[in-house]
Coordinates of C-alpha atoms and ligand atoms in Angstrom, one line a residue:
M28 CA 0.0 0.0 0.0
L29 CA 2.8 2.4 1.0
N30 CA 4.5 1.7 -2.3
L31 CA 1.2 2.8 -4.0
F32 CA 1.4 6.2 -2.3
N33 CA 5.2 6.7 -2.6
R34 CA 5.3 6.8 -6.4
T35 CA 3.4 9.0 -8.8
H36 CA 0.6 7.9 -11.0
S37 CA -0.7 9.5 -14.2
S38 CA -4.3 10.8 -14.3
R39 CA -5.0 8.3 -17.0
T40 CA -3.9 5.3 -14.9
V41 CA -6.2 6.5 -12.1
I42 CA -9.1 6.9 -14.5
I43 CA -8.6 3.4 -15.9
A44 CA -8.2 1.8 -12.4
V45 CA -11.4 3.5 -11.1
S46 CA -13.3 2.4 -14.2
F47 CA -12.2 -1.2 -13.6
F48 CA -13.2 -0.9 -9.9
W49 CA -16.6 0.3 -10.9
I50 CA -17.2 -2.4 -13.5
F51 CA -16.4 -5.2 -11.0
F52 CA -17.8 -3.8 -7.8
T53 CA -20.7 -1.4 -8.5
N54 CA -22.4 -3.2 -11.4
F55 CA -23.9 -6.3 -9.7
T56 CA -27.4 -5.3 -10.6
F57 CA -26.5 -4.6 -14.2
F58 CA -24.9 -8.0 -14.8
N59 CA -27.6 -9.7 -12.8
H60 CA -30.2 -8.3 -15.2
V61 CA -28.1 -9.1 -18.2
L62 CA -27.7 -12.7 -17.0
K63 CA -31.4 -13.1 -16.6
I64 CA -32.0 -12.2 -20.3
Y65 CA -28.8 -13.9 -21.5
P66 CA -28.4 -17.0 -19.4
P67 CA -24.9 -18.5 -19.3
S68 CA -24.0 -20.3 -22.6
L69 CA -20.9 -20.1 -24.8
L70 CA -22.5 -17.7 -27.2
N71 CA -23.9 -15.5 -24.4
S72 CA -20.6 -15.5 -22.5
I73 CA -18.8 -14.1 -25.5
S74 CA -21.5 -11.5 -25.9
I75 CA -21.4 -10.6 -22.2
F76 CA -17.6 -10.3 -22.3
S77 CA -17.9 -7.9 -25.2
L78 CA -20.5 -6.0 -23.3
T79 CA -18.1 -5.7 -20.4
I80 CA -15.5 -4.2 -22.8
V81 CA -18.1 -1.7 -24.1
L82 CA -19.1 -0.7 -20.6
L83 CA -15.5 -0.3 -19.4
S84 CA -14.6 1.7 -22.5
T85 CA -17.5 4.1 -22.3
T86 CA -16.8 4.7 -18.6
I87 CA -13.2 5.5 -19.4
L88 CA -14.4 7.7 -22.2
I89 CA -16.9 9.6 -20.0
L90 CA -14.2 10.2 -17.3
T91 CA -11.7 11.4 -19.9
L92 CA -14.2 13.9 -21.2
I93 CA -15.5 15.3 -17.9
V94 CA -12.6 15.2 -15.5
N95 CA -9.8 17.7 -15.8
R96 CA -6.6 18.5 -13.8
W97 CA -8.1 21.4 -11.8
I98 CA -10.8 19.4 -10.3
F99 CA -9.4 15.9 -10.6
K100 CA -9.3 14.7 -7.0
P101 CA -12.5 16.4 -5.7
F102 CA -14.5 15.3 -8.8
M103 CA -13.3 11.7 -8.7
I104 CA -14.1 11.6 -5.0
I105 CA -17.6 12.9 -5.6
L106 CA -18.1 10.4 -8.4
L107 CA -16.9 7.5 -6.2
M108 CA -19.3 8.5 -3.5
V109 CA -22.2 8.9 -5.9
T110 CA -21.5 5.6 -7.7
A111 CA -21.3 3.8 -4.3
S112 CA -24.7 5.2 -3.3
V113 CA -26.2 4.3 -6.7
A114 CA -24.8 0.8 -6.4
Y115 CA -26.4 0.5 -2.9
F116 CA -29.9 1.6 -4.1
M117 CA -29.8 -0.5 -7.2
D118 CA -28.6 -3.6 -5.5
S119 CA -31.0 -3.2 -2.6
Y120 CA -34.1 -1.9 -4.3
D121 CA -33.5 -2.6 -8.0
I122 CA -34.2 1.1 -8.8
V123 CA -32.5 3.1 -11.5
V124 CA -31.2 6.6 -11.1
D125 CA -32.8 8.5 -14.0
T126 CA -33.8 12.1 -14.4
H127 CA -37.1 11.6 -12.4
M128 CA -35.1 10.0 -9.6
I129 CA -32.6 12.9 -9.6
T130 CA -35.5 15.4 -9.4
N131 CA -36.9 13.3 -6.5
I132 CA -33.6 13.3 -4.7
M133 CA -33.4 17.1 -5.0
Q134 CA -36.8 17.4 -3.5
T135 CA -36.4 14.8 -0.8
N136 CA -36.1 16.2 2.7
F137 CA -33.8 14.8 5.4
N138 CA -36.4 12.8 7.2
E139 CA -37.3 10.8 4.1
S140 CA -33.6 10.2 3.5
A141 CA -33.1 9.1 7.0
D142 CA -35.7 6.4 6.5
L143 CA -33.5 4.8 3.9
F144 CA -30.5 4.6 6.2
S145 CA -29.2 1.0 7.0
L146 CA -26.1 -0.9 8.0
K147 CA -25.9 -2.3 4.6
M148 CA -25.8 1.2 3.2
V149 CA -23.0 2.1 5.6
A150 CA -21.0 -0.9 4.3
Y151 CA -21.6 0.1 0.7
I152 CA -20.6 3.7 1.3
L153 CA -17.6 2.7 3.3
F154 CA -16.1 0.1 1.0
L155 CA -17.2 1.3 -2.4
G156 CA -17.1 5.0 -1.7
V157 CA -15.0 6.2 1.2
L158 CA -12.1 3.6 0.9
P159 CA -11.4 4.2 -2.8
S160 CA -11.9 8.0 -2.3
W161 CA -9.3 7.9 0.5
I162 CA -6.9 6.1 -1.9
V163 CA -7.5 8.6 -4.6
Y164 CA -7.0 11.4 -2.1
K165 CA -3.6 10.0 -1.0
L166 CA -2.3 9.3 -4.4
Q167 CA 0.3 11.5 -6.0
I168 CA -1.2 12.2 -9.4
T169 CA 0.7 13.7 -12.3
H170 CA -0.8 15.4 -15.3
L171 CA 0.8 15.9 -18.6
P172 CA 1.6 19.4 -19.8
Y173 CA -1.6 21.1 -21.0
K174 CA -1.1 20.6 -24.8
K175 CA 0.2 17.1 -24.5
Q176 CA -2.8 16.2 -22.3
I177 CA -5.3 17.4 -24.9
I178 CA -3.5 15.4 -27.7
S179 CA -3.4 12.4 -25.4
D180 CA -7.1 12.8 -24.5
I181 CA -8.1 13.0 -28.2
K182 CA -6.0 9.8 -28.9
T183 CA -7.7 8.0 -26.0
V184 CA -11.2 9.1 -27.1
A185 CA -10.5 8.0 -30.8
L186 CA -9.1 4.7 -29.6
I187 CA -12.1 4.0 -27.4
V188 CA -14.6 5.0 -30.2
V189 CA -12.8 2.5 -32.5
I190 CA -12.8 -0.3 -29.9
V191 CA -16.5 0.3 -29.1
A192 CA -17.5 0.5 -32.8
A193 CA -15.5 -2.6 -33.7
T194 CA -17.0 -4.6 -30.8
I195 CA -20.6 -3.5 -31.6
L196 CA -20.1 -4.3 -35.3
T197 CA -18.6 -7.7 -34.6
F198 CA -21.5 -8.6 -32.4
S199 CA -24.1 -6.5 -34.2
K200 CA -26.9 -8.9 -33.9
F201 CA -26.5 -9.1 -30.2
Y202 CA -26.3 -5.3 -29.8
T203 CA -29.3 -4.7 -32.0
S204 CA -31.4 -6.8 -29.7
F205 CA -29.7 -5.4 -26.6
F206 CA -30.3 -1.8 -27.5
R207 CA -33.7 -2.2 -29.0
E208 CA -35.4 -4.9 -27.0
H209 CA -33.8 -4.6 -23.7
K210 CA -33.5 -0.8 -23.4
P211 CA -34.0 -0.8 -19.7
L212 CA -30.8 -2.8 -19.2
R213 CA -28.6 0.2 -19.9
Y214 CA -30.3 2.0 -17.0
Y215 CA -28.4 -0.2 -14.7
A216 CA -24.9 0.7 -16.1
N217 CA -23.2 2.3 -13.1
P218 CA -22.2 5.2 -13.1
S219 CA -22.7 5.8 -16.9
F220 CA -26.5 6.1 -16.8
C221 CA -26.5 8.2 -13.6
L222 CA -24.0 10.6 -15.2
Y223 CA -26.1 10.7 -18.3
S224 CA -29.2 11.5 -16.3
V225 CA -27.5 14.3 -14.4
G226 CA -26.3 15.7 -17.7
K227 CA -29.8 15.4 -19.1
S228 CA -31.4 17.0 -16.0
V229 CA -29.1 19.9 -16.2
S230 CA -29.6 20.4 -20.0
D231 CA -33.4 20.0 -19.7
A232 CA -33.4 22.6 -16.9
C233 CA -31.4 25.0 -18.9
S234 CA -33.2 24.6 -22.2
Y235 CA -36.7 24.7 -20.9
E236 CA -38.7 27.6 -22.2
S237 CA -42.5 27.8 -22.6
K238 CA -43.4 27.5 -26.2
E239 CA -46.5 28.7 -28.0
L240 CA -47.9 26.9 -31.0
K241 CA -47.3 28.7 -34.2
L242 CA -50.4 28.7 -36.4
I243 CA -50.0 28.2 -40.1
G244 CA -52.4 28.1 -43.1
Q245 CA -55.3 29.8 -41.3
D246 CA -56.4 31.2 -44.7
A247 CA -56.8 27.6 -46.0
K248 CA -59.8 27.0 -48.2
I249 CA -60.8 24.1 -50.5
S250 CA -60.6 25.4 -54.0
S251 CA -63.9 26.6 -55.5
N252 CA -63.1 24.5 -58.7
D253 CA -63.3 21.4 -56.5
K254 CA -67.0 20.4 -56.9
N255 CA -67.0 16.8 -55.6
R256 CA -66.3 15.7 -52.1
K257 CA -62.9 14.1 -51.5
L258 CA -62.0 11.0 -49.4
I259 CA -58.2 10.7 -49.0
I260 CA -56.5 7.9 -47.1
L261 CA -52.9 8.6 -46.2
V262 CA -51.1 5.4 -45.1
V263 CA -47.9 6.0 -43.1
G264 CA -45.8 2.8 -43.4
E265 CA -43.3 1.5 -40.9
S266 CA -39.7 0.3 -41.7
A267 CA -40.5 -0.8 -45.2
R268 CA -37.7 -0.7 -47.6
A269 CA -38.2 0.1 -51.3
D270 CA -36.0 -2.7 -52.6
H271 CA -38.2 -5.4 -51.0
F272 CA -41.2 -4.3 -52.9
S273 CA -41.5 -6.4 -56.1
L274 CA -43.1 -3.2 -57.7
N275 CA -39.5 -1.9 -57.5
G276 CA -38.0 -5.0 -59.0
Y277 CA -37.4 -7.3 -56.0
S278 CA -36.9 -10.8 -57.2
R279 CA -39.5 -12.2 -54.8
E280 CA -43.2 -11.5 -55.4
T281 CA -44.1 -9.3 -52.4
N282 CA -46.8 -7.2 -54.1
P283 CA -49.1 -9.8 -55.7
L284 CA -52.2 -7.7 -54.9
L285 CA -51.0 -4.2 -55.5
K286 CA -49.7 -5.1 -58.9
K287 CA -53.2 -5.9 -60.0
E288 CA -54.5 -2.5 -59.0
D289 CA -54.1 0.6 -61.2
I290 CA -51.5 2.2 -59.0
I291 CA -48.7 4.7 -59.5
N292 CA -45.4 3.3 -58.0
F293 CA -42.7 5.8 -57.0
S294 CA -39.5 4.0 -57.4
D295 CA -37.0 6.6 -56.1
F296 CA -38.4 8.0 -52.9
T297 CA -36.2 9.0 -49.9
S298 CA -37.2 9.5 -46.3
C299 CA -36.7 12.6 -44.1
G300 CA -35.2 10.6 -41.3
T301 CA -34.1 7.1 -40.4
E302 CA -36.4 6.7 -37.4
T303 CA -40.1 7.1 -36.8
A304 CA -39.7 10.0 -34.3
V305 CA -38.0 12.1 -37.0
S306 CA -39.6 11.0 -40.2
V307 CA -43.3 11.1 -39.2
P308 CA -43.4 14.7 -37.8
C309 CA -41.1 15.8 -40.6
M310 CA -43.4 14.4 -43.3
F311 CA -46.5 16.2 -42.0
S312 CA -44.6 19.4 -41.3
S313 CA -44.1 22.3 -43.7
F314 CA -40.3 22.0 -43.2
G315 CA -38.2 20.0 -45.6
R316 CA -35.5 17.6 -44.3
K317 CA -32.8 20.3 -44.1
E318 CA -35.0 22.8 -42.1
Y319 CA -36.6 20.2 -39.9
E320 CA -36.0 20.3 -36.2
G321 CA -38.0 18.3 -33.7
K322 CA -39.0 21.1 -31.3
K323 CA -39.7 23.6 -34.1
A324 CA -42.0 21.1 -35.8
L325 CA -43.7 20.2 -32.5
Y326 CA -44.6 23.8 -31.9
T327 CA -45.7 24.6 -35.4
E328 CA -49.0 23.4 -36.9
N329 CA -48.8 20.7 -39.6
V330 CA -50.7 19.7 -42.7
L331 CA -53.5 18.1 -40.6
D332 CA -54.1 21.4 -38.9
V333 CA -54.2 23.1 -42.3
F334 CA -56.8 20.6 -43.4
T335 CA -58.8 21.4 -40.3
H336 CA -58.6 25.2 -41.1
A337 CA -59.9 24.3 -44.6
G338 CA -62.9 22.6 -43.0
A339 CA -62.0 19.0 -43.8
N340 CA -62.8 16.1 -41.4
V341 CA -59.5 14.6 -40.2
L342 CA -59.0 11.3 -38.4
W343 CA -55.8 9.6 -37.3
R344 CA -55.9 5.9 -36.6
D345 CA -52.7 4.5 -35.1
N346 CA -51.4 1.0 -34.8
N347 CA -47.8 2.1 -34.2
S348 CA -46.4 3.7 -31.1
D349 CA -48.2 7.1 -31.5
S350 CA -48.5 10.0 -33.9
K351 CA -45.2 11.5 -32.7
G352 CA -47.0 14.8 -32.0
V353 CA -48.6 15.1 -35.4
A354 CA -52.2 14.3 -34.4
L355 CA -52.4 16.3 -31.2
R356 CA -55.2 18.5 -32.4
V357 CA -57.2 16.1 -34.5
P358 CA -59.3 13.1 -33.5
Y359 CA -56.9 10.2 -32.7
E360 CA -57.7 6.6 -32.2
D361 CA -55.3 4.1 -30.7
F362 CA -55.6 0.8 -32.6
K363 CA -53.0 -1.0 -30.4
L364 CA -55.8 -1.2 -27.8
P365 CA -58.0 -4.3 -28.2
K366 CA -61.0 -2.1 -27.2
N367 CA -60.6 -0.2 -30.5
N368 CA -58.9 -2.9 -32.7
T369 CA -61.1 -6.0 -33.1
M370 CA -58.2 -7.8 -34.8
C371 CA -55.8 -8.4 -31.8
S372 CA -54.5 -11.6 -30.5
D373 CA -51.5 -12.6 -28.3
G374 CA -50.7 -8.9 -27.7
E375 CA -50.4 -8.1 -31.4
C376 CA -53.0 -6.0 -33.1
R377 CA -53.2 -6.2 -36.9
D378 CA -53.0 -3.2 -39.2
E379 CA -56.1 -4.5 -41.0
G380 CA -58.1 -3.8 -37.8
M381 CA -57.7 0.0 -38.5
L382 CA -60.2 -0.5 -41.4
V383 CA -62.9 -2.0 -39.3
G384 CA -65.7 0.5 -38.7
L385 CA -64.1 3.0 -41.1
Q386 CA -67.1 2.9 -43.4
K387 CA -69.2 3.9 -40.4
Y388 CA -67.0 6.9 -39.8
I389 CA -67.2 7.9 -43.5
D390 CA -71.0 7.6 -43.4
A391 CA -71.2 9.6 -40.2
H392 CA -69.6 12.6 -41.9
P393 CA -72.0 13.7 -44.6
K394 CA -70.4 17.1 -45.2
G395 CA -67.0 18.2 -46.3
D396 CA -63.9 16.4 -47.4
I397 CA -62.5 13.5 -45.3
V398 CA -58.8 12.8 -44.7
I399 CA -57.9 9.6 -42.8
V400 CA -54.4 8.8 -41.7
L401 CA -53.6 5.1 -41.0
H402 CA -50.3 4.7 -39.1
Q403 CA -49.2 1.1 -39.6
M404 CA -47.3 -1.2 -37.4
G405 CA -45.9 -2.5 -40.7
N406 CA -42.4 -4.0 -40.5
H407 CA -41.6 -2.8 -37.0
G408 CA -38.6 -5.0 -36.0
P409 CA -36.8 -6.9 -34.8
A410 CA -39.8 -9.4 -34.1
Y411 CA -40.9 -9.3 -37.8
Y412 CA -42.5 -12.8 -37.3
K413 CA -45.1 -11.3 -35.1
R414 CA -46.3 -8.7 -37.6
Y415 CA -48.4 -10.9 -39.9
P416 CA -51.1 -13.6 -39.6
K417 CA -50.0 -17.2 -40.3
E418 CA -51.5 -17.3 -43.8
F419 CA -48.9 -14.7 -44.9
E420 CA -46.0 -16.9 -44.0
K421 CA -45.0 -17.6 -47.6
F422 CA -41.3 -17.2 -47.2
T423 CA -39.8 -19.8 -44.8
P424 CA -38.1 -20.7 -42.6
V425 CA -38.5 -17.5 -40.5
C426 CA -36.7 -16.1 -37.6
K427 CA -39.0 -16.6 -34.6
T428 CA -37.2 -14.5 -32.0
N429 CA -36.4 -10.9 -31.3
Q430 CA -32.8 -12.1 -30.6
L431 CA -31.5 -11.6 -34.1
E432 CA -28.2 -13.3 -33.2
Q433 CA -30.0 -16.6 -33.0
C434 CA -31.2 -16.5 -36.6
T435 CA -29.6 -16.8 -40.0
Q436 CA -29.7 -14.0 -42.5
A437 CA -32.2 -15.9 -44.7
E438 CA -34.6 -16.4 -41.7
I439 CA -34.6 -12.7 -40.8
T440 CA -35.2 -11.7 -44.5
N441 CA -38.0 -14.3 -44.9
A442 CA -39.8 -13.0 -41.8
Y443 CA -39.3 -9.4 -43.0
D444 CA -40.6 -10.2 -46.5
N445 CA -43.7 -11.9 -45.1
V446 CA -44.6 -8.6 -43.5
I447 CA -44.2 -6.8 -46.8
L448 CA -46.7 -9.3 -48.2
Y449 CA -49.1 -8.5 -45.4
T450 CA -48.7 -4.7 -46.1
D451 CA -49.4 -5.5 -49.8
Y452 CA -52.7 -7.1 -48.6
F453 CA -53.5 -4.3 -46.2
L454 CA -53.0 -1.6 -48.9
S455 CA -55.2 -3.6 -51.3
K456 CA -57.9 -3.6 -48.6
V457 CA -57.5 0.2 -48.3
I458 CA -58.0 0.5 -52.0
G459 CA -61.0 -1.8 -51.7
L460 CA -62.6 0.5 -49.1
L461 CA -62.0 3.5 -51.4
K462 CA -63.6 1.7 -54.3
Q463 CA -66.7 1.2 -52.2
N464 CA -67.0 4.9 -51.9
D465 CA -66.0 5.8 -55.4
N466 CA -69.5 7.0 -56.5
S467 CA -69.8 9.5 -53.7
F468 CA -66.2 10.8 -53.4
G469 CA -63.2 11.7 -55.4
T470 CA -61.0 9.0 -53.7
A471 CA -57.2 8.6 -53.4
M472 CA -54.7 6.7 -51.3
F473 CA -51.1 7.8 -50.7
Y474 CA -48.9 5.2 -49.1
V475 CA -45.3 5.9 -48.1
S476 CA -43.1 4.3 -45.5
D477 CA -41.5 6.5 -42.8
H478 CA -38.0 5.1 -43.3
G479 CA -36.3 1.9 -44.5
E480 CA -34.5 -0.9 -42.6
S481 CA -31.2 -2.6 -42.5
L482 CA -31.3 -6.4 -42.7
G483 CA -27.7 -7.3 -41.9
E484 CA -25.9 -5.5 -44.7
N485 CA -22.5 -4.6 -43.4
G486 CA -23.5 -5.9 -40.0
L487 CA -26.3 -3.3 -39.6
Y488 CA -29.8 -4.2 -38.4
L489 CA -33.0 -2.2 -38.0
H490 CA -32.8 1.6 -38.5
G491 CA -32.0 4.9 -36.8
F492 CA -28.5 5.3 -38.1
P493 CA -27.3 9.0 -38.3
Y494 CA -28.8 10.3 -41.6
A495 CA -25.5 11.4 -43.1
I496 CA -23.9 8.0 -42.9
A497 CA -27.0 5.8 -42.9
P498 CA -27.1 3.2 -45.7
D499 CA -29.5 3.7 -48.6
T500 CA -31.7 0.8 -47.4
Q501 CA -32.7 2.9 -44.3
K502 CA -33.6 6.0 -46.5
H503 CA -35.0 4.5 -49.7
V504 CA -38.7 3.9 -49.0
P505 CA -41.6 2.5 -51.0
A506 CA -44.3 5.0 -52.1
V507 CA -47.6 4.2 -53.9
M508 CA -50.6 6.3 -55.0
W509 CA -54.0 5.1 -56.1
F510 CA -56.9 7.2 -57.5
G511 CA -60.6 6.5 -57.9
K512 CA -62.5 7.2 -61.1
Q513 CA -63.8 10.7 -60.0
F514 CA -60.3 12.0 -59.1
K515 CA -58.9 14.3 -61.8
V516 CA -55.4 13.2 -62.5
N517 CA -53.3 12.6 -65.6
K518 CA -51.9 9.1 -64.8
D519 CA -49.5 9.1 -67.8
K520 CA -47.9 12.3 -66.7
L521 CA -47.8 11.1 -63.1
A522 CA -46.3 7.7 -64.1
K523 CA -43.4 9.7 -65.7
K524 CA -43.0 11.9 -62.6
A525 CA -43.0 8.7 -60.5
K526 CA -39.6 7.7 -61.9
E527 CA -37.9 10.9 -60.7
S528 CA -36.1 11.3 -57.4
L529 CA -38.6 12.4 -54.8
S530 CA -38.6 12.7 -51.1
H531 CA -40.7 13.2 -47.9
D532 CA -40.1 17.0 -48.6
A533 CA -42.9 16.8 -51.1
Y534 CA -45.4 15.2 -48.6
F535 CA -46.9 18.4 -47.0
H536 CA -47.6 20.1 -50.3
T537 CA -48.7 16.9 -52.1
A538 CA -51.2 16.3 -49.3
L539 CA -52.6 19.8 -49.7
N540 CA -52.7 19.3 -53.4
L541 CA -54.7 16.0 -53.0
L542 CA -57.4 18.0 -51.2
D543 CA -57.2 21.0 -53.5
V544 CA -56.5 23.3 -50.6
N545 CA -55.7 26.9 -51.4
T546 CA -53.4 28.6 -48.8
T547 CA -50.4 30.8 -48.7
V548 CA -48.3 28.0 -47.1
Y549 CA -48.8 25.7 -50.1
K550 CA -45.9 25.7 -52.5
P551 CA -47.1 24.1 -55.7
E552 CA -43.6 23.5 -57.1
L553 CA -43.0 21.1 -54.2
S554 CA -46.1 19.0 -54.8
I555 CA -45.7 15.8 -56.7
L556 CA -49.2 16.4 -58.3
N557 CA -48.4 19.9 -59.4
G558 CA -49.5 20.3 -63.1
I559 CA -50.6 16.6 -63.2
H560 CA -54.4 17.3 -63.2
Ligands
ZN627 ZN1 -40.5 3.9 -38.1

């Protein structure tokens, strides 16, 4: 021990030593939860070993980024004490220290804190907090000269990023399931998640400002040239990729029903984002991909609001997570609830259920145009096999687990393609419903997926990759239009247009165009249907 204190130690050595200490002594709950989901086996032990490397690397990374020479010892001691307390609460009560918990701790008075006091807590604080803090306090720590330290830190950060990226890519199937299906697990990573929560609490507290909704298109009116009533169904797809639609040349027949309909297929359509939370609000907003920002869009009215200003009846039916803030001011029906969706079994509600009772809704609105948005569950992964009824299991064998690492590439793709087949069926049913109403309305359907999906190309799965470096498969989406006999559209002209490069940027204006809405926020040059009537 004396030897430890007699010589000097670099700040980096101390950071690495403390990180190792935390991984092995303050993460029992984390590994306990991991082992529950990934019981010991050869494959799992390799994955868990890689997880340990990722956890250790990120802890070193965080410390390198936040601890500096001027506050090194006091900061490390505070972190050691906090981490020991978090370990005690997690190991004893299985709680996680998230932003809510931090708010709670701030608001807890001494009496309530005293209730939590126990001998076990003293032991935790003493051995995991005070003892290592005392050692850090006694150590003679050296720091590199200022410039050298910065260069050395940059090298460390780069090295860690490479190690973490390489590990995650090597075990990409495992991490895909880990991050998507077992999100709560990362809450137990100590102290990474706690530090993240503190950072988030601080940034939330700083960035909070009350926002007022910006109204747009209040001058909206249905064009006086438009004599007939319109019935428009906008289908928002989920995780469907264009190259798995046989309409776009996929070698498997995945669109047997749509190909029989008189549809317009858009073969080169790109999404606004690579995840639902970005793409869906972006599509309905007046902002293009480059101008889009989540908060700005949330506090600005979208195309559905403009429809409402124009006097149309708007309805959003959702079989996905939710409308991502798009349908906050229009009637919204949650079709993941069996009380609304009559086609649910084993916890899975079918997209087709959104069509049940829709005729009743149409009949109950005898005046004005009708716009119905259907937000699909579609190809939501990784449990593709759950997303279609048995009779659509045409491509076999299929991956029957959400742990993608347990399946072959072919099994994953088969399950994914069966869902496309089910979406093909669903869209043909939507068209069927519109046909039933073709005498009373000018009818149209516009289907477009929110983003694409990776199916193992270059080790990537699912979606949500940063847009600038996301593969084309996550951005290239299927898009299809269908028109009833009363709808005035030049299909030859549109078929030509459908071969051009188009994107979600056109969605807002095309939707307004579908309903013939006149308003100052409408930019005809951005509408796909501009000049096509
Ligand atoms: Zn999505």
